[in-house]
């Protein structure tokens, strides 16, 4: 038997009442994840408990976390890369599942206590226990995020969550990869007991062991959905709903999960066995490998924000309450900050503030929280907030001399150590900074439209920007829950630069006679969230023409220019390349063959990839991976393809008709 004092990732001790406490506290890590060593040590713990039970020394087992917050965030994604073939995956999974079965079969009560995240493999371990206690804390969340990594739960979480919550509740949660609050999880049957805070967990767990608590499995109506023919009907409904959000060819995991449920959901023991068999091919697929890469890229972006700066931004001042400024202000408020909003026009401020009600409604569940958010968004027509702000963001008209004049004034009012930033999308930071007394202080913090939906924010380092201010800019972006990407001050930065040639080339194809519907559908078939023509209409054709000019591509004589001249600017004016009705394009009903759409889709992204290569070669960002990260999170570039550079390097069979250089970049 393993000597329990040699454990590295767990602590194990038995108290005077015979309750064994297994405390998960992964060595050298801020969060607990289930990797090879933690599972081996868990196996040793279970063996020790079995012996202790036989010898009547142990009367119960409690799992708890040794971290201040967070039970288990899931399986250790870093170790997934070692699982390269289906056989190895199946072997590993069978071992883990045999261990969870052993825990479930222990003849003494097994209790799991949860504070903070309990996700994926962590929830699967919890579901193998007999009783689950969670804190009511806002940060306590349970869920299965596996589909986001191109897989589904593999430690028998599919069958056990259905057993506890019923298929109607468990399946949608797994299909969406969503995380639910502790109270909702209790309503579903995934959690058995709620306590106020972490200090109550130990006592509640002790009581549950002494009272031999056992979670009831779902009964009555909750089991109906698993019976035939209801199961078949539910599966079909879930297929239709899932297909609205993701294409099966791009994201097969949720569809395989529905198949698994449809075939085996009536017999949970069989479902457990089939889960492993259907899981393995997903795990070794390119899709899952690429989605895991995207996860790592997101971590890489988060790491652009340095830790331990000793600077916590709390007050933000935004100047310009137009399309961007108002939403930037709203987003900062929704992230807990206090924001003063300035504009030349008091009407623009009032309109900008009123427009945030929708975001606050989505973000905050209670009226008290919504009211508090409203109180944190302050109209400030005279700019009184500048001197108190930790971060000042300018989002006024895109004219260098107007911005320069504004910053000359801001510079005199700013408090020491505060960040001074522009949201410009096309002017060089050093040009705006030129007349300043301290030009090194200005950086760019470039948001994308719509602010609430776009996860990326480019943090622009001007030629003279100070390193410390760039770091603070990143820390601020991370503090409002966005991904920062440090980029050099160069036309289009990263995102607009790669989008420009892609959209221009698509427009040229259209001018040469290709149907816009076909172009847009081909881009979606490739995996883009929206086609380039519809995207141009959504961004605004005036903005597109302007960005094109910045990138050295005049729209003169083109259909784009004609539309701009006649004020047909796209979605915002009701007509651009498309006619727009109720926020949607009116499309023709022509259909196209899959093969021609696939070929066209690959050709459409060629100019984007070529530009991404230039961005990499010119070192606009630190590394090739960061180019991929920026393009995925800034443009929505098909995540399952792992990024433009990764896709190009790994393309196996290319049936792309390359664009002639004259077409790609004139
Ligand atoms: P907008 O035209 O919607 O709003 C600009 C606002 O600034 C107006 O309300 C105007 O009254 C106000 N303003 C002008 N001069 C001012 C001054 N001296 N002091 C105070 N307020 C003043 O413009 P939008 O689209 O919000 O763009 C703002 C900035 O953000 C620009 O630099 C633009 O390049 C950049 N940007 C725009 C994006 C977009 O999709 N619209 C995306 C990313 C950046």
XYZ file of C-alpha atoms and ligand atoms in Angstrom, residues 318-326 328 342-346 348-349 381 394-399 402-403 405-406 422-427 432 445-451 496 538-540 543 546 572, ligand 1:
93
model
C -14.298 57.227 -21.865
C -14.383 60.154 -24.296
C -16.758 59.806 -27.235
C -20.167 58.262 -26.646
C -20.741 57.044 -30.212
C -20.923 53.510 -31.587
C -17.765 52.377 -29.765
C -17.345 54.657 -26.743
C -20.771 54.007 -25.255
C -16.842 50.307 -24.153
C -17.801 62.276 -21.946
C -18.958 63.640 -25.318
C -19.397 67.014 -26.977
C -23.055 66.114 -27.345
C -25.126 65.591 -24.166
C -25.018 61.251 -27.404
C -24.132 60.617 -23.746
C -19.960 66.250 -20.303
C -10.552 58.115 -26.322
C -13.139 57.023 -28.922
C -13.947 60.227 -30.825
C -13.904 60.991 -34.551
C -11.120 59.389 -36.560
C -9.153 62.609 -37.271
C -8.846 66.439 -33.314
C -7.403 63.519 -31.339
C -5.868 68.419 -29.436
C -7.888 66.270 -27.066
C -6.847 55.737 -27.988
C -9.329 53.394 -29.664
C -8.219 54.515 -33.121
C -8.508 51.867 -35.794
C -6.331 53.467 -38.425
C -4.106 56.286 -37.136
C -1.378 61.105 -32.348
C -6.552 49.967 -26.771
C -8.447 48.856 -29.832
C -11.847 47.273 -29.284
C -13.956 45.586 -31.952
C -17.568 46.101 -32.814
C -19.817 44.844 -31.214
C -17.836 45.306 -28.001
C -8.286 44.751 -39.759
C -22.555 44.622 -41.057
C -19.376 46.637 -40.427
C -20.677 49.465 -42.643
C -15.965 51.972 -42.721
C -12.024 53.835 -45.250
C -27.245 50.402 -40.528
P -18.926 57.765 -33.707
O -18.952 58.775 -34.778
O -20.049 56.804 -33.573
O -18.761 58.487 -32.288
C -17.843 59.494 -32.049
C -18.385 60.354 -30.907
O -17.352 61.233 -30.494
C -19.579 61.221 -31.288
O -20.616 60.995 -30.375
C -19.036 62.646 -31.201
O -20.006 63.569 -30.717
C -17.912 62.507 -30.202
N -16.849 63.496 -30.317
C -16.258 63.958 -31.435
N -15.274 64.833 -31.108
C -15.245 64.900 -29.763
C -14.446 65.632 -28.823
N -13.500 66.426 -29.219
N -14.713 65.442 -27.516
C -15.682 64.654 -27.091
N -16.476 63.934 -27.941
C -16.253 64.070 -29.255
O -17.543 56.994 -33.883
P -17.144 55.490 -33.543
O -17.508 54.604 -34.665
O -17.601 55.166 -32.184
O -15.546 55.560 -33.563
C -14.835 56.187 -32.535
C -13.382 55.764 -32.614
O -13.306 54.340 -32.492
C -12.684 56.097 -33.900
O -11.356 56.406 -33.624
C -12.764 54.803 -34.703
O -11.711 54.662 -35.625
C -12.622 53.801 -33.610
N -13.190 52.462 -33.880
C -14.398 52.328 -34.501
C -14.925 51.056 -34.731
C -16.260 50.889 -35.376
O -16.606 49.754 -35.766
N -17.073 51.925 -35.502
C -14.188 49.838 -34.329
C -12.969 50.112 -33.609
C -12.495 51.389 -33.436
